[in-house]
Coordinates of C-alpha atoms in Angstrom, one line a residue:
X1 CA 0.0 0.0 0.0
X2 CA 1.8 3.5 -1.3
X3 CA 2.0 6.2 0.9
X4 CA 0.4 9.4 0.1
X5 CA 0.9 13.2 2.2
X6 CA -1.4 15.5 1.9
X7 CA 0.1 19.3 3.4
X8 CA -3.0 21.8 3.3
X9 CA -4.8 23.7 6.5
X10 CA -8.5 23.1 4.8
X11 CA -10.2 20.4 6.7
X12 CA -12.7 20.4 3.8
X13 CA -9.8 19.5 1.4
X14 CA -8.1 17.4 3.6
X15 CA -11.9 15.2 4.1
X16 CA -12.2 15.2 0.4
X17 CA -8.3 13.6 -0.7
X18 CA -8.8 11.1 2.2
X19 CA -11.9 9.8 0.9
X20 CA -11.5 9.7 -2.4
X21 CA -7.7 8.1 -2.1
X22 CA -8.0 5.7 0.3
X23 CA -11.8 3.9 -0.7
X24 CA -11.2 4.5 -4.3
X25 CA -7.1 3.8 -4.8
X26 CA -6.7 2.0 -1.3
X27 CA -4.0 4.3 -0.7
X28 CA -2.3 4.9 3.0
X29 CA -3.0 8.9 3.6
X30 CA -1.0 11.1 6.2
X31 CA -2.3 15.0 6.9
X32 CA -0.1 17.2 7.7
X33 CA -0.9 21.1 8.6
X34 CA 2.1 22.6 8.7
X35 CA 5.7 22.3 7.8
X36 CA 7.1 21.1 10.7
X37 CA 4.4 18.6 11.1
X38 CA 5.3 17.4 7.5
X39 CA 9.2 17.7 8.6
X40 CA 8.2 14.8 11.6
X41 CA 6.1 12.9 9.2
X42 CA 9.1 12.6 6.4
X43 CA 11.2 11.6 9.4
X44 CA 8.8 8.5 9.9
X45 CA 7.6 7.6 6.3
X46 CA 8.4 6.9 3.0
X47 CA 6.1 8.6 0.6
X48 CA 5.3 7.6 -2.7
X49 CA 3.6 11.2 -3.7
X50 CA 2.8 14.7 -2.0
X51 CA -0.2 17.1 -2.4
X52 CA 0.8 20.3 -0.9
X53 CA -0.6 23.6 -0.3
X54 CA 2.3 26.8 -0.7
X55 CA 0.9 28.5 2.2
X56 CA 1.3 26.9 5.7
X57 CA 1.2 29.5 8.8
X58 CA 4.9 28.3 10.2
X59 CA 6.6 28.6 7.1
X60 CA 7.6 30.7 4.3
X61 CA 5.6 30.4 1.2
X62 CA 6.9 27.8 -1.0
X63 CA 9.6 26.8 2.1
X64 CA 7.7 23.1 1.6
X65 CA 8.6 23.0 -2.0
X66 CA 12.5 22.6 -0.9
X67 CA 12.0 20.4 2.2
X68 CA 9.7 17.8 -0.5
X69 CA 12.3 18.3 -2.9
X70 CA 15.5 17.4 -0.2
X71 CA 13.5 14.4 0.1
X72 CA 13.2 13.5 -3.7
X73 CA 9.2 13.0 -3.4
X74 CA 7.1 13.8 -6.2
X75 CA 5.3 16.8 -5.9
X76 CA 1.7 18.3 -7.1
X77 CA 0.9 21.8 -5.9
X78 CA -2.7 22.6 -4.7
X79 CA -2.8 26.0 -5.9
X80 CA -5.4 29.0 -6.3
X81 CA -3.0 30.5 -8.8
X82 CA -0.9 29.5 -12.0
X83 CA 2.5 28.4 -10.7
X84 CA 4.5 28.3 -14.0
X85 CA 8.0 29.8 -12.2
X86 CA 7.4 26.6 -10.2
X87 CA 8.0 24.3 -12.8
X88 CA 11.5 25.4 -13.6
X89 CA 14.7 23.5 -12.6
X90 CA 15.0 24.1 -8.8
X91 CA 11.9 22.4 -8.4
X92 CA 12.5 19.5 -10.4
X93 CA 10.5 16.9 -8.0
X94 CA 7.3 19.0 -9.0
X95 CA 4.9 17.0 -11.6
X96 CA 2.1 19.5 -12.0
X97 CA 0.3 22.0 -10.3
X98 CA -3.6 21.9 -10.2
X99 CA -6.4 24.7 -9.3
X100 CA -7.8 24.8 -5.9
X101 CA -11.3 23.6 -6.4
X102 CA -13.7 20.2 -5.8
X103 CA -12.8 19.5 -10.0
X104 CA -8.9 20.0 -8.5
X105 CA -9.4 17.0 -6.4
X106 CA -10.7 14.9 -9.0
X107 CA -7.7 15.6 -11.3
X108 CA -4.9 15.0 -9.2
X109 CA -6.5 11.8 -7.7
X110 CA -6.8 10.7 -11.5
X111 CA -2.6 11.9 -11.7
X112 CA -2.0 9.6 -8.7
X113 CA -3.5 6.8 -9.9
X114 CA -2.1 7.0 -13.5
X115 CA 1.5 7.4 -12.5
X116 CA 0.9 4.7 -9.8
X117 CA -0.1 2.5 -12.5
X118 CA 2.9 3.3 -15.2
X119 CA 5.2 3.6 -12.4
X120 CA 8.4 1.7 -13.7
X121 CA 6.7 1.4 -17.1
X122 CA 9.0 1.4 -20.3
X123 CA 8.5 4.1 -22.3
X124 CA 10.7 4.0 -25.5
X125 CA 11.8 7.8 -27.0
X126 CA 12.6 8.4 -29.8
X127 CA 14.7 11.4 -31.8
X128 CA 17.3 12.2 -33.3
X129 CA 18.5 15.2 -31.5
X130 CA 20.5 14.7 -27.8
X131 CA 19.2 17.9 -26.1
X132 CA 15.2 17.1 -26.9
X133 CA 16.0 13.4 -25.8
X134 CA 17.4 15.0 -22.6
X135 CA 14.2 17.5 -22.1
X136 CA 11.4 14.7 -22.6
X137 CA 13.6 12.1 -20.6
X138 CA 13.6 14.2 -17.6
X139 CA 9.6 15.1 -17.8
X140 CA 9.0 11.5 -18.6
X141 CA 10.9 10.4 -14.9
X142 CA 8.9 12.5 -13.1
X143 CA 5.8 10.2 -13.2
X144 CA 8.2 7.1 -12.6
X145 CA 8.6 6.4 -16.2
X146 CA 11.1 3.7 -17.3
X147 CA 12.4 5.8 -20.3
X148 CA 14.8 4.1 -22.8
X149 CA 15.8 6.3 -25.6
X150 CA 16.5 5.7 -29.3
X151 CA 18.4 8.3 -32.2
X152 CA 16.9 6.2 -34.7
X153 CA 14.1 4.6 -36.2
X154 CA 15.8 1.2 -37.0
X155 CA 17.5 1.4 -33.6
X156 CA 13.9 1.6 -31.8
X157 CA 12.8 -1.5 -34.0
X158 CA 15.9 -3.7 -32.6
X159 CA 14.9 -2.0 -29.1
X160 CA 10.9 -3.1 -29.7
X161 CA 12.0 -6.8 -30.3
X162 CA 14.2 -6.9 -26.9
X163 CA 12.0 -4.8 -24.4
X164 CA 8.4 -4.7 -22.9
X165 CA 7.2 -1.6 -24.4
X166 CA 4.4 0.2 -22.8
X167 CA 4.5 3.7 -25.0
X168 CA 6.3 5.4 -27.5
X169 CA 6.9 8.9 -28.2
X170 CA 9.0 9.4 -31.1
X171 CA 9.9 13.0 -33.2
X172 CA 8.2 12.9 -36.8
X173 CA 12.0 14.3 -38.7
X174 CA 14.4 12.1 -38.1
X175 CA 16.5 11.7 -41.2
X176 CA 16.3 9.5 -44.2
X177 CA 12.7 7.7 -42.2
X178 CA 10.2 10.1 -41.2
X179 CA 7.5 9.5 -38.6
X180 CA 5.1 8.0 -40.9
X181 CA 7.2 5.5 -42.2
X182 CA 9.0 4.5 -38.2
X183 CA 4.6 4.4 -37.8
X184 CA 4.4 1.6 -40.5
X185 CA 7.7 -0.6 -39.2
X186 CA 6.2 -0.4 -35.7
X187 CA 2.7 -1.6 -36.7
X188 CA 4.2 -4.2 -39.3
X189 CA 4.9 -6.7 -36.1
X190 CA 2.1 -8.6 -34.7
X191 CA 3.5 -7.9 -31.2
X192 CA 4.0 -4.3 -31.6
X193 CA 0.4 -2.9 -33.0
X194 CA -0.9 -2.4 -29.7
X195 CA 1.8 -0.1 -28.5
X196 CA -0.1 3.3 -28.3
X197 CA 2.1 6.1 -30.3
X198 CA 2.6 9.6 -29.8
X199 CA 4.3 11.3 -33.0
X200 CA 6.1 15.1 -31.5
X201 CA 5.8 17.3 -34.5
X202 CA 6.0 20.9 -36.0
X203 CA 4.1 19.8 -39.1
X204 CA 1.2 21.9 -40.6
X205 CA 0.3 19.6 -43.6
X206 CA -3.1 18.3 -42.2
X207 CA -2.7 15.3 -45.1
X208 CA 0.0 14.2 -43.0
X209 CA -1.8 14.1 -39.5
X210 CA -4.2 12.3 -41.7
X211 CA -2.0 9.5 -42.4
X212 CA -0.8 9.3 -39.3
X213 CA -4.0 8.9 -37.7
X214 CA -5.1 7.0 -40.3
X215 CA -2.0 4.1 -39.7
X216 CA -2.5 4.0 -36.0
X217 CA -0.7 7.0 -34.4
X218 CA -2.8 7.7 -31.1
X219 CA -1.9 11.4 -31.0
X220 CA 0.1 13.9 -31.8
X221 CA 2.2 16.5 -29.5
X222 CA 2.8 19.7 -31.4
X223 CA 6.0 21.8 -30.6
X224 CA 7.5 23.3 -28.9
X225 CA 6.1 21.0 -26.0
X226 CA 4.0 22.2 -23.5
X227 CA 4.8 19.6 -20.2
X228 CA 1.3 20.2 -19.1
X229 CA 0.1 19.0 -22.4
X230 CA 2.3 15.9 -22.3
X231 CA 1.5 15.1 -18.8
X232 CA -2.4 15.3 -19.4
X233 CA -2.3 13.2 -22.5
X234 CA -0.1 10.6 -20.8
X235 CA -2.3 10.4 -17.8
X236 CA -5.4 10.4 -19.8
X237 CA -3.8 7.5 -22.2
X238 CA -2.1 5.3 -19.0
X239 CA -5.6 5.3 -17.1
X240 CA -7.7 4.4 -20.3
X241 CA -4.9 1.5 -20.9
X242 CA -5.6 1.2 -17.0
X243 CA -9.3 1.0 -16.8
X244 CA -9.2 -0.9 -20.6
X245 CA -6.9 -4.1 -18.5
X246 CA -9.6 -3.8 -15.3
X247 CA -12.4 -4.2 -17.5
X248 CA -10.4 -7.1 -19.5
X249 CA -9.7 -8.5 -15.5
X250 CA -13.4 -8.0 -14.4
X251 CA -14.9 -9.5 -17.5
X252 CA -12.8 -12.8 -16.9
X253 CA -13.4 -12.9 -13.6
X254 CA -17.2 -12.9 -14.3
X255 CA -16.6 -15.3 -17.0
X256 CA -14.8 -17.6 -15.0
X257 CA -16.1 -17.5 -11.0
X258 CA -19.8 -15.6 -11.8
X259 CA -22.7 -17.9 -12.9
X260 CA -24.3 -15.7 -15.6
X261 CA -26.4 -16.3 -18.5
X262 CA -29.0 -14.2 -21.4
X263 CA -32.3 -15.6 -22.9
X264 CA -34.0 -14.1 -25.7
X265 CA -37.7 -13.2 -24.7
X266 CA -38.7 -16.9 -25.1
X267 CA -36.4 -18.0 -22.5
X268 CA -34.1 -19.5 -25.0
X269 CA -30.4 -19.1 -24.2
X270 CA -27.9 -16.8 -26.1
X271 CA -25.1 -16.5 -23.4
X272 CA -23.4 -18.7 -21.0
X273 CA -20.5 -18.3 -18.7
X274 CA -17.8 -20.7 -17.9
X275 CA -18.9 -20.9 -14.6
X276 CA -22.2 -21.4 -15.6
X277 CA -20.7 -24.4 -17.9
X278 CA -19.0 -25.6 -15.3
X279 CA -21.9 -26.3 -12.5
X280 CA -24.4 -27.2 -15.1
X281 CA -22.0 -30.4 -16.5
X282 CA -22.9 -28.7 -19.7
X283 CA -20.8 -27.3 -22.6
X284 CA -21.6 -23.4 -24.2
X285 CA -22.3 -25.6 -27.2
X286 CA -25.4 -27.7 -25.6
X287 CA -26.6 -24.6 -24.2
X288 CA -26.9 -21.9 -26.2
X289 CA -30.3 -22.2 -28.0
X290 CA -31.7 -24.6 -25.5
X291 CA -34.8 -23.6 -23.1
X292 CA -33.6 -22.6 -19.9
X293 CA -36.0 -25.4 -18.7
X294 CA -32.9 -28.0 -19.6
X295 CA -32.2 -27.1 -16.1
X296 CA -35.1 -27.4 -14.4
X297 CA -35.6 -29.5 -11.1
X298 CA -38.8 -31.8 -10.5
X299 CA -38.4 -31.1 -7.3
X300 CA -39.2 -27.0 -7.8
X301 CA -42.7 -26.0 -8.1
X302 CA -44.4 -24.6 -10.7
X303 CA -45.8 -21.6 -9.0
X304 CA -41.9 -20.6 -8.4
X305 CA -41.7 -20.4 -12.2
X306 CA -44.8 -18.8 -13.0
X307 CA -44.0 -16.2 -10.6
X308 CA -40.6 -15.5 -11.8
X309 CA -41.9 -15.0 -15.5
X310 CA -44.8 -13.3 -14.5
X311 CA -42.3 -10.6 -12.8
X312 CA -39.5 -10.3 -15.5
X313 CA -42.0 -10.2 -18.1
X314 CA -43.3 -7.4 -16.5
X315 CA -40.2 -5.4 -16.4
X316 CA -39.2 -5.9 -12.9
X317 CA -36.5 -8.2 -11.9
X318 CA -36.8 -11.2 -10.0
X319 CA -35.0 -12.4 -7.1
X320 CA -34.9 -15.9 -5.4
X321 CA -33.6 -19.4 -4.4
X322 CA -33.6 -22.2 -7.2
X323 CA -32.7 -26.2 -7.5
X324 CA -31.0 -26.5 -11.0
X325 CA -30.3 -29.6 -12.5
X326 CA -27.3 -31.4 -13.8
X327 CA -26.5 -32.7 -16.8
X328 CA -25.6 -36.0 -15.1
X329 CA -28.9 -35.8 -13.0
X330 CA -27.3 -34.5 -9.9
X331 CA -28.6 -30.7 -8.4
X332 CA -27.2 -27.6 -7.5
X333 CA -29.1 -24.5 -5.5
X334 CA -28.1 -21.0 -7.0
X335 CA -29.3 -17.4 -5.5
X336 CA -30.7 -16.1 -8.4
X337 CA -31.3 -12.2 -9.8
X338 CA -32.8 -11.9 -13.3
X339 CA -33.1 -8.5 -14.9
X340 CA -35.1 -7.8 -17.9
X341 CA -32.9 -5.9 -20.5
X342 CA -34.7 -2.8 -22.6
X343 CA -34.2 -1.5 -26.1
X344 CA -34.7 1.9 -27.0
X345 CA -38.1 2.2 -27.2
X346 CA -38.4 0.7 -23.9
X347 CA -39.4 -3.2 -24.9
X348 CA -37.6 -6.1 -23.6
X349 CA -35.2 -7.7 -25.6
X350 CA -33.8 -10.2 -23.6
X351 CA -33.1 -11.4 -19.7
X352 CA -30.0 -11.5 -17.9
X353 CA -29.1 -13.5 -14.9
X354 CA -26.4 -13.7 -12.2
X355 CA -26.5 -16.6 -9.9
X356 CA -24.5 -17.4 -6.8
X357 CA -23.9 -21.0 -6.0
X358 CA -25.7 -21.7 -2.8
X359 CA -25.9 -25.6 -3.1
X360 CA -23.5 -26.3 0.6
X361 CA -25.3 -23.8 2.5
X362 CA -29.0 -25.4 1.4
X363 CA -27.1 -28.8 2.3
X364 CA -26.2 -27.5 5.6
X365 CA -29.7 -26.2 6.1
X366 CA -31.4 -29.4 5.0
X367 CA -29.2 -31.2 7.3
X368 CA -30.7 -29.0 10.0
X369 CA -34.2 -29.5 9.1
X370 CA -33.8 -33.1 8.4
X371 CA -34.1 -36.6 11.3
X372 CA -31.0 -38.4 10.5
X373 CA -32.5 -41.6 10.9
X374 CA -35.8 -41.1 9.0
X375 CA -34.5 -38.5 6.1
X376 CA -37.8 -36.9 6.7
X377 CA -37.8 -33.0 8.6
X378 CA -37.4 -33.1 12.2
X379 CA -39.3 -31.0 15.5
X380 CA -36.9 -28.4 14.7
X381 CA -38.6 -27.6 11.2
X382 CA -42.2 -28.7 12.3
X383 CA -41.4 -25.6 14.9
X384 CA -40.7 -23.2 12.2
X385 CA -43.1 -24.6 10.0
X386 CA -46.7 -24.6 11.7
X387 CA -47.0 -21.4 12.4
X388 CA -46.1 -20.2 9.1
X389 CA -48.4 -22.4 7.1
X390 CA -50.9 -21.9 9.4
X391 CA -50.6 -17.8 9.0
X392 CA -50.4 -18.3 4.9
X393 CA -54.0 -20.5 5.3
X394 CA -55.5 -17.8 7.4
X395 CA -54.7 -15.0 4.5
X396 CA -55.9 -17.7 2.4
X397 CA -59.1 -18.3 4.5
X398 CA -58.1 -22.3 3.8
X399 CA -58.7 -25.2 6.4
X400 CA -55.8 -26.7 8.0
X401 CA -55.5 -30.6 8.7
X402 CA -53.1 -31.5 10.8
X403 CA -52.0 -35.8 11.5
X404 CA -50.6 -37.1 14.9
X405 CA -49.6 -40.5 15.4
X406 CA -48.1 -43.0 16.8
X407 CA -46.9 -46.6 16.0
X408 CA -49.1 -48.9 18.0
X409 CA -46.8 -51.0 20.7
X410 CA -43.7 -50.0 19.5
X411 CA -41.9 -50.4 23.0
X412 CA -42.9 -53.7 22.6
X413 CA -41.6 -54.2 19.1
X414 CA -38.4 -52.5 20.3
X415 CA -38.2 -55.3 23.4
X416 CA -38.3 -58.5 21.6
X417 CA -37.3 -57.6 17.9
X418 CA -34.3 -55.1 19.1
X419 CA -33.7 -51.7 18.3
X420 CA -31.8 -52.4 15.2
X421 CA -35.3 -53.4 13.7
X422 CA -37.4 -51.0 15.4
X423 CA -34.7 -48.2 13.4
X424 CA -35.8 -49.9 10.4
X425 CA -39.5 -49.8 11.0
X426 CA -39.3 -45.9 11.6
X427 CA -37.5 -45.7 8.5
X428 CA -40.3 -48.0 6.6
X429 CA -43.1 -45.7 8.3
X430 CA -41.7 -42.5 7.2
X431 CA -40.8 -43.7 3.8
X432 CA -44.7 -44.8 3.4
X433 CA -45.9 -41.3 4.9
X434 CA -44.0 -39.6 2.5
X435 CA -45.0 -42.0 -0.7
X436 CA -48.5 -41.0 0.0
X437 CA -48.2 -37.5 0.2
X438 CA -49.2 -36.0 -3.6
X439 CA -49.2 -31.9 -3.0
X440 CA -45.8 -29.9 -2.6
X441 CA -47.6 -28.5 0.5
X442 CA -48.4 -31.4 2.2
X443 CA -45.4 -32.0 4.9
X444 CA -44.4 -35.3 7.1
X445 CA -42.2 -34.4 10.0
X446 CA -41.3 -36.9 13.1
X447 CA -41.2 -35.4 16.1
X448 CA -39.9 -37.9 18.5
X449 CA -39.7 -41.2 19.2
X450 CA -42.3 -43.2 17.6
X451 CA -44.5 -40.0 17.2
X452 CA -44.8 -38.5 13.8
X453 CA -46.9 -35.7 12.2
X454 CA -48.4 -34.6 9.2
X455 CA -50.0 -31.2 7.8
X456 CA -51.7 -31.5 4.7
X457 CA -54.6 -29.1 2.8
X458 CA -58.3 -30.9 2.2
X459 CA -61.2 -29.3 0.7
X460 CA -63.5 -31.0 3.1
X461 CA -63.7 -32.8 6.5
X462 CA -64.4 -36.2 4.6
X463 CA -61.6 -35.8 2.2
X464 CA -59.4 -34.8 5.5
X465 CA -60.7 -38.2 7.1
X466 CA -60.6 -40.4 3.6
X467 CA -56.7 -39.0 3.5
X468 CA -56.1 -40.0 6.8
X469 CA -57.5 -43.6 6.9
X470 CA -55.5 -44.1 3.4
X471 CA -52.2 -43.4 5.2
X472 CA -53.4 -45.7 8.2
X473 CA -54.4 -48.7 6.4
X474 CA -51.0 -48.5 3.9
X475 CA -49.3 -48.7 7.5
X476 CA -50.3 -51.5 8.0
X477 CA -50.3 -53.0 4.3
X478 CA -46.8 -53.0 4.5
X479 CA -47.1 -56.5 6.4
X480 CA -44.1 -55.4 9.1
X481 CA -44.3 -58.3 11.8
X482 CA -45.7 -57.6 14.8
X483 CA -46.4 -60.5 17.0
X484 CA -46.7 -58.4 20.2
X485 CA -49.3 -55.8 19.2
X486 CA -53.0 -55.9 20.8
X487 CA -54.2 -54.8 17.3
X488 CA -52.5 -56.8 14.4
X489 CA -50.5 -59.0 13.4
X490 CA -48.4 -56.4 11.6
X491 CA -47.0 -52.8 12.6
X492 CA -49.8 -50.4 12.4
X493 CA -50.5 -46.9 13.8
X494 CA -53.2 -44.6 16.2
X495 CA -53.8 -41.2 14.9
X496 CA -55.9 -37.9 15.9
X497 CA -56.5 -34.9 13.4
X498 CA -57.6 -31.6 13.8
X499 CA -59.1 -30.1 10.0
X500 CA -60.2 -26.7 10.7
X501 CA -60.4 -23.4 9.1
X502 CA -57.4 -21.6 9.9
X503 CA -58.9 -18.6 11.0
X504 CA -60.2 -20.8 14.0
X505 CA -56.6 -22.1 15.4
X506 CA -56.1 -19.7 18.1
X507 CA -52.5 -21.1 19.2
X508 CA -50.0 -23.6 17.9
X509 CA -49.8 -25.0 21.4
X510 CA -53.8 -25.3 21.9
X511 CA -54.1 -27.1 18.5
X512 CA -51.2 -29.1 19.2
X513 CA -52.8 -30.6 22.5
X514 CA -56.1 -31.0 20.7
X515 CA -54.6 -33.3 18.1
X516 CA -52.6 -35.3 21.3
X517 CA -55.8 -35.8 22.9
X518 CA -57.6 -37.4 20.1
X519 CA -55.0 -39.2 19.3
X520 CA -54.9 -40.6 22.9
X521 CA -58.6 -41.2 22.4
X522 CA -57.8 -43.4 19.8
X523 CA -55.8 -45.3 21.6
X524 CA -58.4 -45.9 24.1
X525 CA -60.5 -47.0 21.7
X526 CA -58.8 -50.0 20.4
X527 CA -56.0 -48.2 18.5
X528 CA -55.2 -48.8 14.8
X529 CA -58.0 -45.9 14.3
X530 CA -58.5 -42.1 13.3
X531 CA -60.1 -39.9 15.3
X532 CA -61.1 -36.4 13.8
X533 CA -62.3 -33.3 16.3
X534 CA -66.0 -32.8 16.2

């Protein structure tokens, strides 16, 4: 993390550096107010830049220009004034000098962050004359600039093949191969034609800065050269080369960690990413032009997708929790966000999608909600459960039916079968609770023991019943043993259930001990029975 000082009095200028340098450029920031505060500080740190005020109330005006240029550091001057003298020779640490205003800010935060960025760069220069080598060498180091130098054309080509060139600024005269024609060696090699080019030149023929532009040049620096001209197209052309490799970094990134895709207005896919690729099973060529509803789970209801293309079809993006499938059959959960994308006249043309692979945290949380022995959902998510299904049927102004039961004499099957078998019997149960359930509503939990529960949706209190007595008698239609029952021959359960309108449950717990006590009534009653609430 570089080290940046910032010298000025103004604790409004002094908020504004230290927010934009730090959260935008992560860059370490040190205030000082004064010169012998910034004396102590230079003492202490190593600084990669200084922003500086000339006026500080224990100094002489400009006295901090020569104590930041004993110490070498690169200089910007905060100025309300033009401060040309300042850019002469005794000062030769200073890189710019910038007007005193909110826009001043901005600017030399986009200087810091451009010569951060071609700091140690190469930069190759080319001309023919020592002296104007000398000049642009010099304003070049400033901003940290690597600068290797050339007196001719066909000695910067040899240079190009040997050296990681990030720039070149090069004279238009220089002998027998003008500008134009260095131009066209440069941009005959592959490797080269990237390299941006700035062509120094005192040349009026506008068919000439045609050409140039015309065979790549990126832009021209008229003389005699102006520094602050040079400096602001440098900065302007390291931090588009800048921002150009962050969006190349970002976009693969995406591409490779970021599970994105784009359907057409049908749902049909144009766009995949590799990550998407990758958690599907699928390749970009099995995807693109295939439904989205390759991936589609049995296990996610319908409603889910209705909803969602009821919302993006709308205009309005959709957010929410899906189970994809593989292409070897196998699942993965995403977080999903899908935004409809607009043309110009405002219509959608298309849907885009960024997921976020959720799949270990679902597993965790169905582990939660899950009896280990049983695979069915526990007390814990019966707890959570009730009262929300219960709240959902009273907006609904639905009935609620809701199963208690338990396996008839299953101490007893435990005593003389062992609890090895009476495992496998709660396993059987559940498994046939579950078989028979046929809405996505309808929920089998076991709550302890040999006690398990059921909440399922009837249109009537006969259905409710009928449903009931179904699950009962395929109990005991599974034919598990049971020589020391009172009831059967074979495993078979008691059960109580409460089917009421919702509106009428005035408590979990009240409702709960309703359901216990029928079912205890059927026990009474010979057992292997249902018995509803009046």
């Amino acid at each position: 993390m570089k080290s940046i000082i910032i010298i000025d009095n103004s604790n409004v200028v002094i908020s504004m550096f230290k927010n934009i340098l730090t959260k935008e450029l992560g860059m370490k920031v040190f205030i000082s107010k004064s010169l012998n505060e910034t004396k102590e500080l230079l003492k202490k740190e190593d600084f990669f830049m200084a922003v500086t005020n000339l006026n500080l109330f224990d100094g002489k005006r400009e006295e901090i220009l020569s104590v930041l240029a004993i110490s070498s550091i690169p200089t910007i001057i905060f100025s309300s004034q033009i401060e040309t003298k300042l850019l002469e020779k005794r000062y030769p640490n200073i890189i710019d000098y910038v007007f005193k205003d909110s826009s001043g800010v901005r600017y030399i935060t986009r200087i810091i962050e451009a010569v951060e960025y071609c700091s140690c760069k190469k930069v190759l220069l080319v001309d023919d004359s020592e002296s104007t080598l000398k000049l642009l060498k010099s304003m070049l180091e400033k901003i940290f600039l690597n600068v290797i130098t050339a007196k001719s054309p066909h000695r910067a080509i040899d240079i190009l093949e040997k050296e990681d060139i990030s720039l070149i600024l090069s004279d238009y005269h220089m002998g027998s191969v003008d500008g134009l024609e260095f131009v066209k060696l440069v941009k005959k090699s592959i490797s080269n034609s990237n390299i941006p080019i700035l062509i120094i030149t005192s040349e009026k023929d506008e068919r000439v800065k045609i050409k140039l532009f015309k065979y790549g040049v990126r832009d021209l620096l008229q003389k005699p050269i102006i520094e602050e001209e040079l400096n602001f197209k440098l900065i302007n052309l390291f931090l588009e080369k800048k921002y150009n490799e962050d969006n190349v970094s970002k976009k693969s990134m995406i591409e490779n960690y970021v599970i994105t895709s784009a359907t057409d207005t049908d749902g049909n896919i144009v766009s995949v990413s590799k990550a998407f690729c990758q958690i599907s099973g699928y390749t970009k060529e099995e995807l693109i032009g295939q439904n989205h509803k390759i991936l589609r789970h049995p296990d996610m209801p319908k409603e889910l997708y209705d909803d969602m293309w009821n919302t993006i079809t709308s205009g309005v993006s959709w957010r929410g929790e899906i189970k994809n499938l593989k292409k070897d059959g196998d699942y993965y959960w995403v977080d999903a966000i899908i935004h409809p994308i607009f043309d110009n006249e405002g219509e959608i043309k298309s849907f885009y999608a960024i997921r976020i692979d959720i799949t270990d945290k679902k597993k965790i949380e169905q582990i939660s909600i899950t009896d280990g022995l049983t695979n069915i959902y526990n007390r814990r998510h019966f707890n959570n459960m009730f009262p929300k299904i219960i709240n959902e049927a009273k907006r609904e102004d639905s009935y609620v039916g809701f199963l208690l039961m338990d396996i008839d004499h299953f101490k007893q099957y435990n005593d003389n079968y062992g609890h090895q078998e009476g495992d496998n019997v709660l396993i059987l149960f559940a498994n046939c609770l579950k078989e028979n359930l046929k809405r996505a509503s309808d929920l089998v939990f076991r709550l302890g023991g040999e006690e398990f529960g059921v909440i399922f949706k009837a249109e009537n209190r006969q259905k409710a019943l009928e449903f009931s007595n179904i699950l009962r008698k395929n109990i005991e239609d599974m034919k598990i043993e049971h020589k020391y029952s009172s009831v059967s021959n074979y495993v078979t359960a008691s059960m109580g259930l409460v089917f009421k309108k919702a509106k009428d449950i005035e408590s979990i717990d009240e409702l709960y001990k309703q359901t216990d006590d029928l079912l205890y009534e059927s026990k009474q009653n010979g057992r292997n029975r249902v018995t509803i609430n009046k």
